[in-house]
Each structure stands twice: as C-alpha cells, then as structure tokens.
Coordinates of C-alpha atoms in Angstrom, one line a residue:
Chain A
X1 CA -6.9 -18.4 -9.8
X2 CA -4.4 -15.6 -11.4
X3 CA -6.8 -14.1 -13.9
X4 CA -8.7 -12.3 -11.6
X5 CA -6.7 -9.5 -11.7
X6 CA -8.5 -8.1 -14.4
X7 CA -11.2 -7.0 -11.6
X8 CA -8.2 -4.5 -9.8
X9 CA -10.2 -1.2 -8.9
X10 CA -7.4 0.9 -9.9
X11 CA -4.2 0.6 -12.2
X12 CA -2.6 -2.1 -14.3
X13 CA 0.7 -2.2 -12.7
X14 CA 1.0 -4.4 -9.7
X15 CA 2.0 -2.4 -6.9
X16 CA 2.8 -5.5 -4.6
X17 CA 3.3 -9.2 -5.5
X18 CA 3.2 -12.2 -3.9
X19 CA 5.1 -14.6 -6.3
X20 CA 5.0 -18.2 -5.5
X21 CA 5.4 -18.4 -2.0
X22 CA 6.1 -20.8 -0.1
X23 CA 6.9 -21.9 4.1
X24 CA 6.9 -24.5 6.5
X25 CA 7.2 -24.7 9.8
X26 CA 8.5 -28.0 10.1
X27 CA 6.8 -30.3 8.4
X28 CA 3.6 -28.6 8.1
X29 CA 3.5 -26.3 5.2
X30 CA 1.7 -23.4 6.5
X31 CA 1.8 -21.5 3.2
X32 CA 2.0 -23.8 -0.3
X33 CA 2.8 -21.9 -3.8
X34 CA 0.9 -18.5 -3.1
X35 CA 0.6 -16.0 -6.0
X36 CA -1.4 -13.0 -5.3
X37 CA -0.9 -9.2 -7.1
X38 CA -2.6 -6.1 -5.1
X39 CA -2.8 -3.1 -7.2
X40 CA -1.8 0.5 -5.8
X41 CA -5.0 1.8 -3.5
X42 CA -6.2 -1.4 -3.2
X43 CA -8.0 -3.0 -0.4
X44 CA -7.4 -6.7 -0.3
X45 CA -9.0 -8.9 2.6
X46 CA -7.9 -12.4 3.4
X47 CA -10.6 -14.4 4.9
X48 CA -10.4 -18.5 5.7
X49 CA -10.6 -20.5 8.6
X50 CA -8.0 -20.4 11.4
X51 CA -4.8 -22.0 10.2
X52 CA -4.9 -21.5 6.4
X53 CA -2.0 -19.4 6.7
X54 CA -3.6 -15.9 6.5
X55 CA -1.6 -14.5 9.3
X56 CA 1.0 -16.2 7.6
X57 CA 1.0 -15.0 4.3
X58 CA 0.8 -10.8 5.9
X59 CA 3.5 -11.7 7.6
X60 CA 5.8 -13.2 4.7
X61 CA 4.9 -9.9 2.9
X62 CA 7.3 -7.4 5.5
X63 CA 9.4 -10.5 5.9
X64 CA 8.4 -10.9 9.9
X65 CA 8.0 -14.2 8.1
X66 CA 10.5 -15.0 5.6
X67 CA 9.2 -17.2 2.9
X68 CA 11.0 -20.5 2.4
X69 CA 10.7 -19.7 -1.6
X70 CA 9.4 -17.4 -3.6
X71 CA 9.3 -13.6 -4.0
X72 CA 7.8 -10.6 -2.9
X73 CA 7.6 -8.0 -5.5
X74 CA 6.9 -4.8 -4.1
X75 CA 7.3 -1.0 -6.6
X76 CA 9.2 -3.2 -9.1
X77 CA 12.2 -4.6 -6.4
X78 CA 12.3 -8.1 -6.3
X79 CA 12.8 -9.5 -2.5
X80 CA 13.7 -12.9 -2.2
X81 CA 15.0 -14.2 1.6
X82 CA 18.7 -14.6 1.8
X83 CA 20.7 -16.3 4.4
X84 CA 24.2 -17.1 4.2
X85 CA 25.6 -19.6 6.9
X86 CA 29.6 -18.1 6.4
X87 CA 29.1 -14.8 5.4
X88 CA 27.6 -12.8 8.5
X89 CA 28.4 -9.8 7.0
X90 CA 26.1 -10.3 3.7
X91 CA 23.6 -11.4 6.0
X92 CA 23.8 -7.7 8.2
X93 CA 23.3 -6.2 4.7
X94 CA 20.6 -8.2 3.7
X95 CA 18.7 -7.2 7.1
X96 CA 19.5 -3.7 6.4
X97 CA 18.1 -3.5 2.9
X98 CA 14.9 -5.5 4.3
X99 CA 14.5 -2.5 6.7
X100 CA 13.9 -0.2 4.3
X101 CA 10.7 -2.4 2.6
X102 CA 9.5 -2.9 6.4
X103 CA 9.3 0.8 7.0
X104 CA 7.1 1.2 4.0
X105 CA 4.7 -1.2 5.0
X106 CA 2.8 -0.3 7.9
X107 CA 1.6 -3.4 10.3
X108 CA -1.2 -3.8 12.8
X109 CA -1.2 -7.1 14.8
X110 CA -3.9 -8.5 16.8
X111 CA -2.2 -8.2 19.9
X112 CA -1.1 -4.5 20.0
X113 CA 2.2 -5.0 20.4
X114 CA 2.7 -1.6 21.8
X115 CA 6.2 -1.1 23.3
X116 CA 4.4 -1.4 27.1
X117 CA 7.7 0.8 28.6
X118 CA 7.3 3.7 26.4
X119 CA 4.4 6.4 26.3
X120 CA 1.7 6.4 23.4
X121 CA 3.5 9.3 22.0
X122 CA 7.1 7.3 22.5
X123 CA 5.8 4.4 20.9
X124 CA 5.2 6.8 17.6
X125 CA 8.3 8.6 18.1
X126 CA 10.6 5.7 18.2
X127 CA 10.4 4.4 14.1
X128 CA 10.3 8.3 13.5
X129 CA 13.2 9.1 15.0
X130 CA 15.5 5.2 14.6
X131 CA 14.0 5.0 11.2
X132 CA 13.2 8.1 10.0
X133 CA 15.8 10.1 11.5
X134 CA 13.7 12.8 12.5
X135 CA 15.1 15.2 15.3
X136 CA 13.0 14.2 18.6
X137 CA 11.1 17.6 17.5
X138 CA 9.9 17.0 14.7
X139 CA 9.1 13.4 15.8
X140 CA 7.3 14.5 18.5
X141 CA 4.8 16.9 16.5
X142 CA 4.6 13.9 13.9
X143 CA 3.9 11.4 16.8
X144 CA 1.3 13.9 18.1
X145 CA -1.0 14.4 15.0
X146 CA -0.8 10.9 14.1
X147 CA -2.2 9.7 17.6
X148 CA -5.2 13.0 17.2
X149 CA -5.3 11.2 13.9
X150 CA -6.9 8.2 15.4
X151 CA -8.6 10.4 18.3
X152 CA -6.0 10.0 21.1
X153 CA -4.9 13.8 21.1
X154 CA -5.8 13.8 25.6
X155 CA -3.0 10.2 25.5
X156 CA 0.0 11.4 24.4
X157 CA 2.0 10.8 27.7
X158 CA 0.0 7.8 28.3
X159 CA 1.6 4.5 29.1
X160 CA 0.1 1.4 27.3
X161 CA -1.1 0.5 31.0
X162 CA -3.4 2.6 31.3
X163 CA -5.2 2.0 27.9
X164 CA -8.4 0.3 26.8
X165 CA -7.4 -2.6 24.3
X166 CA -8.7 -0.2 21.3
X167 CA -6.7 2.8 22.4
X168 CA -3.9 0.3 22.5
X169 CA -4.4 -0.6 18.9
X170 CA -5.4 3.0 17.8
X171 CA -1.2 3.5 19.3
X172 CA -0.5 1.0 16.8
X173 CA -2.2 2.2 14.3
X174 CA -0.8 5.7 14.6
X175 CA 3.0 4.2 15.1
X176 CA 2.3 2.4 11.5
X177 CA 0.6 5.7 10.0
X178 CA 2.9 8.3 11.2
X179 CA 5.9 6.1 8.7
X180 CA 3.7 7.4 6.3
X181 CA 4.0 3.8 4.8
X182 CA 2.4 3.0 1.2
X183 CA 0.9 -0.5 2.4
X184 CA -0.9 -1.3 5.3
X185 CA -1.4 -4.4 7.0
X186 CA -4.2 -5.4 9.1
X187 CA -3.9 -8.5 11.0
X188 CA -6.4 -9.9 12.6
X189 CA -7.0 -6.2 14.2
X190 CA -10.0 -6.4 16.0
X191 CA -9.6 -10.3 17.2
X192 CA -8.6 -9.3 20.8
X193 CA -10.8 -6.3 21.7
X194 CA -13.7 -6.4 23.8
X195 CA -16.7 -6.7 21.2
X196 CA -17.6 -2.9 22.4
X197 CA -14.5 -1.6 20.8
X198 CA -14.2 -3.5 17.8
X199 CA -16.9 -1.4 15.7
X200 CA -14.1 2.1 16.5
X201 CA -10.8 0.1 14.7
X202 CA -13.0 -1.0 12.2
X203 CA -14.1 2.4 11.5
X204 CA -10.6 3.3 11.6
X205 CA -9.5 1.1 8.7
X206 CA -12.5 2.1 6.7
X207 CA -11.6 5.8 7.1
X208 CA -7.8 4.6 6.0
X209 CA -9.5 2.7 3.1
X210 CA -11.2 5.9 2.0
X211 CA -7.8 7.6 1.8
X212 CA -7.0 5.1 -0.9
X213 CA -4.0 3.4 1.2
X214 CA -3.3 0.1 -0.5
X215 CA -4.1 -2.6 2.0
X216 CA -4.3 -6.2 2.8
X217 CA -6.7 -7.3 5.8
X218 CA -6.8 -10.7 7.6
X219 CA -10.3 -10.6 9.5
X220 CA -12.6 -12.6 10.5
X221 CA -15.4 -9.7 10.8
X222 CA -16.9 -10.8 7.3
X223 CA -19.5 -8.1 6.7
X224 CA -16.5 -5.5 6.9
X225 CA -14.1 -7.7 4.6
X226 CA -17.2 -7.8 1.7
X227 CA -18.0 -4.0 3.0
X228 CA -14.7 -2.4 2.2
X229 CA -12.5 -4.5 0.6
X230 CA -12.3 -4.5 -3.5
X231 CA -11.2 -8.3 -3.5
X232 CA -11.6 -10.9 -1.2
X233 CA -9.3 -13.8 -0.7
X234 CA -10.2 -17.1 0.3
X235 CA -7.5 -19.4 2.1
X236 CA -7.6 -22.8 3.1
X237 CA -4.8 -25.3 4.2
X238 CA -2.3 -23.0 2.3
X239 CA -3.7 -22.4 -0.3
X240 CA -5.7 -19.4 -2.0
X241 CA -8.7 -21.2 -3.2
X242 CA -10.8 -18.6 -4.9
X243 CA -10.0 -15.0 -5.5
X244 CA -13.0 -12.4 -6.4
X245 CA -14.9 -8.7 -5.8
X246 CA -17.2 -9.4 -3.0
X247 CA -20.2 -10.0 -5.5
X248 CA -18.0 -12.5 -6.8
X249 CA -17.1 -14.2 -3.4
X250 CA -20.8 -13.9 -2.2
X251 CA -21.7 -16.8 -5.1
X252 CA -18.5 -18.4 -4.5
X253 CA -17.5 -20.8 -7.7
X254 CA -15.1 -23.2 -5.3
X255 CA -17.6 -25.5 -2.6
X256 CA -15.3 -25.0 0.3
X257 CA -15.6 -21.6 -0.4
X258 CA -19.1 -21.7 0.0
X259 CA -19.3 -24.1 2.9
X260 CA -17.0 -21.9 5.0
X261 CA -19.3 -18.5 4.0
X262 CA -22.4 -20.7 4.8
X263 CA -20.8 -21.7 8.2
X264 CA -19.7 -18.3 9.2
X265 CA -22.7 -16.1 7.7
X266 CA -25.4 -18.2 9.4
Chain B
X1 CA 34.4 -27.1 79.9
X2 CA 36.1 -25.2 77.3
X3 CA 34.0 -22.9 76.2
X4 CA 33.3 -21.7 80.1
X5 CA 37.1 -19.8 79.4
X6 CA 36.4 -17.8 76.6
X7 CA 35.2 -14.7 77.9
X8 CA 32.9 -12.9 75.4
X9 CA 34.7 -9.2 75.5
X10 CA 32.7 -6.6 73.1
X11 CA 35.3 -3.5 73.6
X12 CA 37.1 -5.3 71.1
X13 CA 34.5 -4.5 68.2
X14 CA 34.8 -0.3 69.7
X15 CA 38.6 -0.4 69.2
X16 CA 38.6 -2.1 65.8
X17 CA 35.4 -0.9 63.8
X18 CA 37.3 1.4 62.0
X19 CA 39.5 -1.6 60.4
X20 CA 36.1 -3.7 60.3
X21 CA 34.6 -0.9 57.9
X22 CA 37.9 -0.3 56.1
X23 CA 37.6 -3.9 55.4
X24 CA 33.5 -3.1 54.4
X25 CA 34.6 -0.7 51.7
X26 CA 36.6 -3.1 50.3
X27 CA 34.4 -5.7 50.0
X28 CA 31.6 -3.4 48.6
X29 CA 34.4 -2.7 46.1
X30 CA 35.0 -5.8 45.2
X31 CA 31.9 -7.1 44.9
X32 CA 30.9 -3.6 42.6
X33 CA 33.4 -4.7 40.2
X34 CA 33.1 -7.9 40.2
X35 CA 29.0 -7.3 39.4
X36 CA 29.8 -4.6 36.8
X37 CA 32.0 -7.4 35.2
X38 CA 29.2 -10.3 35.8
X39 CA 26.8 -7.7 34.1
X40 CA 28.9 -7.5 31.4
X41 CA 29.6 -11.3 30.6
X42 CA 25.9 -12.0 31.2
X43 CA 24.6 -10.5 28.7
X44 CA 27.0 -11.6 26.6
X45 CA 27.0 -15.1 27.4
X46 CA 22.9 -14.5 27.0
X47 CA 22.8 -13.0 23.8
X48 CA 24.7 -15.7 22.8
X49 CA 23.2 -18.8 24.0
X50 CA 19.9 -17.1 21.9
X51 CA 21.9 -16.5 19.3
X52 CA 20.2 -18.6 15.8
X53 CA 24.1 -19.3 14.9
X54 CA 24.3 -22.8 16.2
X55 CA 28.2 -22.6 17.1
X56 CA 27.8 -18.8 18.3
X57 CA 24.9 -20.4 21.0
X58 CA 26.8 -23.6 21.6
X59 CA 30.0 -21.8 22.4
X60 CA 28.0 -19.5 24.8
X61 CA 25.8 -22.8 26.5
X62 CA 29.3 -24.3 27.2
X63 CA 31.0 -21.4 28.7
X64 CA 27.6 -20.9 31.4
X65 CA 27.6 -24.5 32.5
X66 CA 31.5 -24.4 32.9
X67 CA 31.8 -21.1 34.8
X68 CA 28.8 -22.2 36.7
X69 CA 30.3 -25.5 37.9
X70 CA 33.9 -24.3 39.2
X71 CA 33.5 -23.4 42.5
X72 CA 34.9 -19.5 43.3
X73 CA 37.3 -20.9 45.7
X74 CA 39.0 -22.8 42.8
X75 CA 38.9 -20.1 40.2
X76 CA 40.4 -17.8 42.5
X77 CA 43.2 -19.7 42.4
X78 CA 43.6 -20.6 39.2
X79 CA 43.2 -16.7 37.9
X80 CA 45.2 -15.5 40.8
X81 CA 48.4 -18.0 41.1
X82 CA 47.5 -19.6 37.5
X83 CA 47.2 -16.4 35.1
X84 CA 50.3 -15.3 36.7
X85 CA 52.5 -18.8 36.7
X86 CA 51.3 -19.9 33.2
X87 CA 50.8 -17.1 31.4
X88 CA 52.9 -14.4 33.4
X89 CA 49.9 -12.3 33.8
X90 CA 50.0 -10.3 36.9
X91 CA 46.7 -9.1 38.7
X92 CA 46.6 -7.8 41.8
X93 CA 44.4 -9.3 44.5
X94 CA 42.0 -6.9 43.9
X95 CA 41.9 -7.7 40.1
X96 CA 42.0 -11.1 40.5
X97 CA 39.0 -11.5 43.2
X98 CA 37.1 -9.1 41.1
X99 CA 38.0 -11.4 37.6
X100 CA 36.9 -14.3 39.9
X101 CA 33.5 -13.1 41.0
X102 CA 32.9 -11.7 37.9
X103 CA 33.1 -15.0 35.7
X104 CA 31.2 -16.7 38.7
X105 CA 28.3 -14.2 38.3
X106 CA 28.4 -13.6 34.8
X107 CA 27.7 -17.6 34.8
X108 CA 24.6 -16.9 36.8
X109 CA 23.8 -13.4 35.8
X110 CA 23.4 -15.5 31.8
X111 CA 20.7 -17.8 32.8
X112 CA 19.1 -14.1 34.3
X113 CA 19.4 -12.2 31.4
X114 CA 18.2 -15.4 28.9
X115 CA 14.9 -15.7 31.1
X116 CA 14.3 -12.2 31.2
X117 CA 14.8 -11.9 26.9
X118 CA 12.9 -14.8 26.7
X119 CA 10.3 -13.0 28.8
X120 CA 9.7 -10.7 26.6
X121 CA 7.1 -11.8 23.7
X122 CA 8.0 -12.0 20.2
X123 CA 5.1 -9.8 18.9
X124 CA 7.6 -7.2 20.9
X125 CA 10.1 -7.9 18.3
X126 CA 8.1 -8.7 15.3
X127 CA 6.3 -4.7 16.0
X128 CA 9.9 -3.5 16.1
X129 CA 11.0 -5.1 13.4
X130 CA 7.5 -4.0 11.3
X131 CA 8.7 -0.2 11.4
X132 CA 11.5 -0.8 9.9
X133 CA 13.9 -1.2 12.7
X134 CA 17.1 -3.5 12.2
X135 CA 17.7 -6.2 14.8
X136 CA 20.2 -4.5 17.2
X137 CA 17.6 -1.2 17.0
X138 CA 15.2 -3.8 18.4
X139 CA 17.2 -5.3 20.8
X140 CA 18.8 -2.0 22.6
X141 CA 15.2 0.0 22.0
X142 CA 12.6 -2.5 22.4
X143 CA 13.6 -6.1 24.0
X144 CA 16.2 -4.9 26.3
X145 CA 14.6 -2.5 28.3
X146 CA 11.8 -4.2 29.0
X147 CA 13.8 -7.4 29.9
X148 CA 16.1 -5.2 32.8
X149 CA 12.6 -4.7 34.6
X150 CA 12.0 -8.2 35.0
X151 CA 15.7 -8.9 35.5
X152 CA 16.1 -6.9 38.8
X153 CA 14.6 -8.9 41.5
X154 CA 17.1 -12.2 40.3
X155 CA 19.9 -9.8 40.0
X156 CA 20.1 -8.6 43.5
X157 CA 19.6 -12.4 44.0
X158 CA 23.0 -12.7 42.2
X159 CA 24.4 -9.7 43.6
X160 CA 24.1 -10.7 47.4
X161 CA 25.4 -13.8 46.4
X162 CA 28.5 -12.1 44.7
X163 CA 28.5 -9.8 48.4
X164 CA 28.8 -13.1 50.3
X165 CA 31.1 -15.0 47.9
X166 CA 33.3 -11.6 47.8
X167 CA 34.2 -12.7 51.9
X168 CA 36.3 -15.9 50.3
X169 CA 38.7 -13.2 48.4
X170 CA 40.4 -12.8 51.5
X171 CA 42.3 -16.3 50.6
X172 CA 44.4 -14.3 48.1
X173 CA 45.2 -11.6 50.5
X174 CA 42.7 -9.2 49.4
X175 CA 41.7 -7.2 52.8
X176 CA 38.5 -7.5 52.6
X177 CA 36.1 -7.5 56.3
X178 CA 36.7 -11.4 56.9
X179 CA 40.2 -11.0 56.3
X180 CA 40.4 -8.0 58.8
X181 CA 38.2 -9.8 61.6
X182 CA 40.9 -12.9 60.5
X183 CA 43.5 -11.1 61.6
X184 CA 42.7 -8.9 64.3
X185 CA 41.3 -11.9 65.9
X186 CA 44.8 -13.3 65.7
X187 CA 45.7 -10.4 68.0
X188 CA 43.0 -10.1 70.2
X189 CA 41.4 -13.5 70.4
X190 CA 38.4 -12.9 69.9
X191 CA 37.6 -14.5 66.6
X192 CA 33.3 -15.0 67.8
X193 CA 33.1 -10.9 68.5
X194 CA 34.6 -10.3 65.5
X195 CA 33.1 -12.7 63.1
X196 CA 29.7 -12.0 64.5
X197 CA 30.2 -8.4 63.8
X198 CA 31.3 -9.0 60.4
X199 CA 28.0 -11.3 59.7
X200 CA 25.4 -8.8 61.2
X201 CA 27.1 -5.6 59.4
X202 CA 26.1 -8.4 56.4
X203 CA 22.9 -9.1 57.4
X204 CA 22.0 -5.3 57.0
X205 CA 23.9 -4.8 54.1
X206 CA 21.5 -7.6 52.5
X207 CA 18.3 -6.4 53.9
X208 CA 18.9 -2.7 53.0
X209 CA 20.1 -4.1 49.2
X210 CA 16.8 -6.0 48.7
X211 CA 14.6 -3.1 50.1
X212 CA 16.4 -0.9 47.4
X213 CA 15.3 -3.3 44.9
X214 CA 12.0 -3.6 46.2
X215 CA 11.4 0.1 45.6
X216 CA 13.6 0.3 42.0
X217 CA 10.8 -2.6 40.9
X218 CA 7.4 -0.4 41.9
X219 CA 9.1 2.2 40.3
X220 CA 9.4 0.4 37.3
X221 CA 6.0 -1.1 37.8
X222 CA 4.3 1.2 36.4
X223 CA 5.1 0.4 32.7
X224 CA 5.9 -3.3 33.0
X225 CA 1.9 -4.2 32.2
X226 CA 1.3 -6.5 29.2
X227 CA 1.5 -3.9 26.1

C-alpha cells in the first residue's frame, strides 16, 4: 500500500511521515502499523467510516495523540514519544521540543475549540504572542489580518458567544493560520456546523489548498475529499486499506473500499 | 420559671458594638487569610490529585480525604498547642486559627478546583496544546481561567463556611466576635443579646457575600458559553 507514492503531485522528498504507527486505547487498537508519506504542498484526505482511527491518526501526527510506537518524520526530524517514569525533567524537555513541531502544524477540530473567555482576536493573539513571542502589537495586527483573512474583519472583539458555529471555526482557522504553520490539519471541520454553513469552511480549505499548504483532511463530505484532495486515504478498523488519486479511489481495487464509497455515494 | 428572670436588656448591644465590630474585623481577618491560604492548598492539592504521576495524585487524594475528615476544632489544637509542644513552633493565635482554616478549606476548596478543571473539556487543552503551547502555557492561559468562572459560586460556598468555622478560633484565644460577645457576656449577663447580635451581624455578612458573588458570576457570564 506504500508504492503509491509515486503519484505525489509535487516533490520526491517526503515532507511528513507517518512511520509505522501504532496505539491503543486499552485494549482496542485504534490505530495498527500506519505508514503514510505526504509530500510538501500536498493535500491528503482521510476518508473511512467512524472509528477507523482517522481522527486518530491527525491527531498522532502533532502528538495531541502520542503514538504507542512508531515515528513521525516531519522536514527530516525523527519524533518518536518519550516518557520517562524517574526522570521528570527529560520528560519537561521532551514536551518542550514537541512544542516546537506543534506550532508548525496548524489544527482545526470539529468542535471549535475556541478559547470561549477570550475575544476572536485574543484567541489569535495568544499562540502569537506565548509561542511566537510577538510583542501584543505586532500580535494584534497579525491576529487582525488573519481573522479578515477568513472574512471576520467586523469580529475582532467578539467573544466566541456571540458567534455562528462557522465564524467559530473561521476563529480557528485564523488562530492555526496566523502561526503561519507548514501543515495543516483538518479534522472533521465541517461535522458540527449547521449544514447552511458548511459549504463557507469548505471553501475556506479549498482557498488554503490553492495556496499550496500541505494538508491532511479527515471529512466525511466525500465530493470535497475527491474535489481537492491529490490522494485519498481509505481507513478501516486501523488500518489504511487502499491509498490512491481520486480517479484511483473512484475504481477502488480493495472491496471494502468500494462497499463503503457505494454506501456513502448512493 | 427560670427563664421569667432573665430580663432581655438591648442597651447592652449600644454600649458594646464597638468591641462587637472590633471582634468583626478580626474575624473577617481571619477568615481572609485563612481563604487566601485554602486558595492556595486547593489548587495545589487539585493539580495534584489530576496529576498522570500515580504517587504525585495519590499523595494529593490522601492529603484531601485527611484534611477533610479532622474536624477544625481538633486541628486547632493540634497546630496551636501541638506545633508548638512538639516541634517548638510558635504561632500566634492569629497564625494558628488562620493555618487551621486554611488546611480545612484548602481540603474542600481541592474537590472545587478538581470539578471545575475537570469542567473544562479536553478539546480546550488539546487546541492549546495544537499551537504549540507547553502544558503550564495551557494550564495558566487556557484551562485555568476558564475553570475560576465556574469555581465561584462553590467557593463562596466554602468561604461562608470558613466565615462561620472562623467563630471556633476563639478557643485558642483569638478575639474574634464570639469570643468578645463570650466575654462581655461574662460581665454583663447577657449572653442571648449578645449572641444574637453576633449571629444576625452574620446573617448579613453571608447574604451580602453571596449577592457579591451573584453579580461577579453575570459578570463573568458573558464569556462562559460553550466555545
């Protein structure tokens, strides 16, 4: 399921890789032996029914979700997770070092997960400033294109309260953005927005896909996935069963594969 | 009867307010302290008992239920007279009822703090953790802030309780308004004036503390929404 890397729109060099990855969550292995390579300005989607481990798998990639084994290989650093039971102090390093991979990967969940006690424009601010160390300035002009960016320039001193679920997530979007990260991650995105709004944020990650951001999308909006997404990933129980272009994944080779399209296309 | 001979004589409460509020400042005092320090252990004893280290969260689990389960009268004792007979560690009454009701609240001020963290939903963390944010980043920027809204209506919970338990310092000696109504009553004799007094001027106290907390919550209102 490797060799399909040869179909990569751009570059030979893997920008980000998934080597052999693996996690439980008790007994239940969510995520079993998952290889997957995503070349620079790349748009990868993840589609599968729910509980194959999509959400999973973004997550292990920032380490929100750290792997049980295997490695993420992201611009030619090797992370692997580390956890020492005696030495706290290797362990505060080890969570230091991970925040600089975390800052360059931008993350959009499906539930917002706007900080609901600060302002749109705090919300942007706060990586900027914490992470960034921008003066509250700078930060502040940075926090306010971002959110024009994604067509929120009247919100800036709005609290998440007074948002519409898609201006929520257009925060989110702009607090990811505004890191100027060099991966984005998209999960789930439009899952928990009134079906009115969900047609903006997807225009919103297709406008970001134009910009040639690498990306990897969990969705289950299939005609975007196949729309803007180089190579489509198909999960079940785990597992990456078939990897392919969109053509490809439209005359799938692998049967669940094509009873889950069947199911969700008719 | 008995009672028929006490004669119910309010002048007395005129003559001594002054000692009664005196004795007011002292409890407020008191009890201040004694919250500050509750504050303090809380969150510690919180963070703790969340803590992933096993023995860290044990430790913390076994210090709550213990400081929970003496009563204040006890402790008092024991970090008034025993600090000071054991350990030749000398606190003044003030110190010690302040030590006192702070270990009693901090017991109870814990559970507070861990329900109001645990309030707050993990996406919360996992967003703050996504920008690149280290753990205490999260914690002081993100999960703390928005825990202390929900944390207020319980904590004036534990505070009037401190306010009320803060009457038993008087034991020790510490002047506090029940010691003064104590012993001015010893003088006067007229221990249901006094006493009554001293339990109204409480009653107020109370209600005027849990109206201040009413309006600190709307005020906070506004931005405790689901984000």
């Amino acid at each position: 399921m490797n060799d399909n890397t040869s179909t990569t729109s751009t570059g030979s060099t893997f920008f980000l890789q998934l080597k052999d990855v693996s996690k439980s969550f008790g007994t239940h292995k969510v995520l079993d032996g998952i290889t997957l390579d995503v070349a620079e300005g790349e748009v990868v989607a993840i589609i599968g029914p729910s509980g194959s481990g999509k959400s999973t798998l973004l997550r292990c990639i920032n380490f929100i979700a750290a792997p049980d084994t295997g490695a993420v290989i992201f611009e030619g650093h090797t992370w692997k997770t580390f956890h020492s039971k005696i030495n706290f102090l290797a362990n505060k390093r080890y969570q230091k070092k991970l925040t600089t991979l975390r800052s360059d990967i931008g993350m959009v969940f499906q539930n917002f997960n706007v900080f609901p006690h600060m302002t749109a424009a705090q919300n942007v601010m706060l990586g900027l400033t914490k992470v960034r160390k921008m003066s509250k300035a700078e930060a502040r002009k940075a926090a306010e294109s971002a959110l024009s960016q994604v067509g929120l320039s009247d919100k800036f001193d709005q609290y998440p309260e007074k948002l519409s679920g898609g201006q929520k997530q257009r925060v989110a979007i702009a607090r990811a953005l505004a890191l100027k990260p060099k991966v984005m991650l998209f999960d789930e995105a439009t899952s928990s927005l009134d079906p009115e709004l969900v047609s903006g944020i997807l225009e919103e990650i297709r406008r970001l896909a134009g910009t040639g951001m690498t990306m990897v999308i969990v969705t289950h909006e299939m005609n975007f996935a196949f729309q803007v997404a180089h190579r489509i990933v198909f999960m079940d129980q785990g597992k990456i069963v078939e990897i392919g272009t969109p053509e490809q994944i439209r005359n799938p080779i692998e049967a669940r594969t094509k009873a889950f399209l069947s199911a969700i296309l008719n | 009867m008995k009672t028929n001979s006490y004669k119910i004589d309010w002048n007395v409460i005129d003559k001594y307010m002054p000692e009664l509020l005196k004795g007011l400042s002292i409890t407020l005092e008191i009890s201040a302290v004694g919250m500050a320090l509750a504050l303090i252990f809380g969150l510690m004893m919180a963070v703790g008992r969340l803590s992933t280290n096993k023995f860290v969260s044990r430790i913390s689990n076994a210090a709550v239920q213990l400081c929970r389960s003496i009563p204040l009268f006890v402790l008092l004792f024991w970090v008034y007279y025993g600090l000071s007979l054991k350990f030749n560690i000398l606190l003044t009454e003030f110190q010690a009822g302040a030590l006192a009701l702070g270990i009693t609240g901090g017991a109870y001020m814990a559970e507070v703090f861990r329900g109001g963290l645990l309030a707050v939903s993990v996406g919360q963390t996992e967003a703050g953790l996504a920008i690149g944010l280290n753990k205490g980043q999260v914690f002081r920027g993100v999960v703390l802030p928005q825990a202390l809204r929900v944390v207020i209506p319980p904590t004036v919970n534990v505070y009037v309780g401190l306010l009320k338990g803060a009457t038993i310092v008087s034991v020790i000696g510490v002047s506090d308004m029940i010691y003064v109504a104590q012993y001015v009553s010893l003088d006067t004799f007229t221990p249901f004036e006094l006493y009554t007094v001293a339990g109204l001027i409480f009653v107020c106290l109370t209600l005027s503390i849990s109206g201040f907390a009413y309006l600190l919550e709307r005020r906070l209102g506004r931005s405790r929404a689901h984000g």
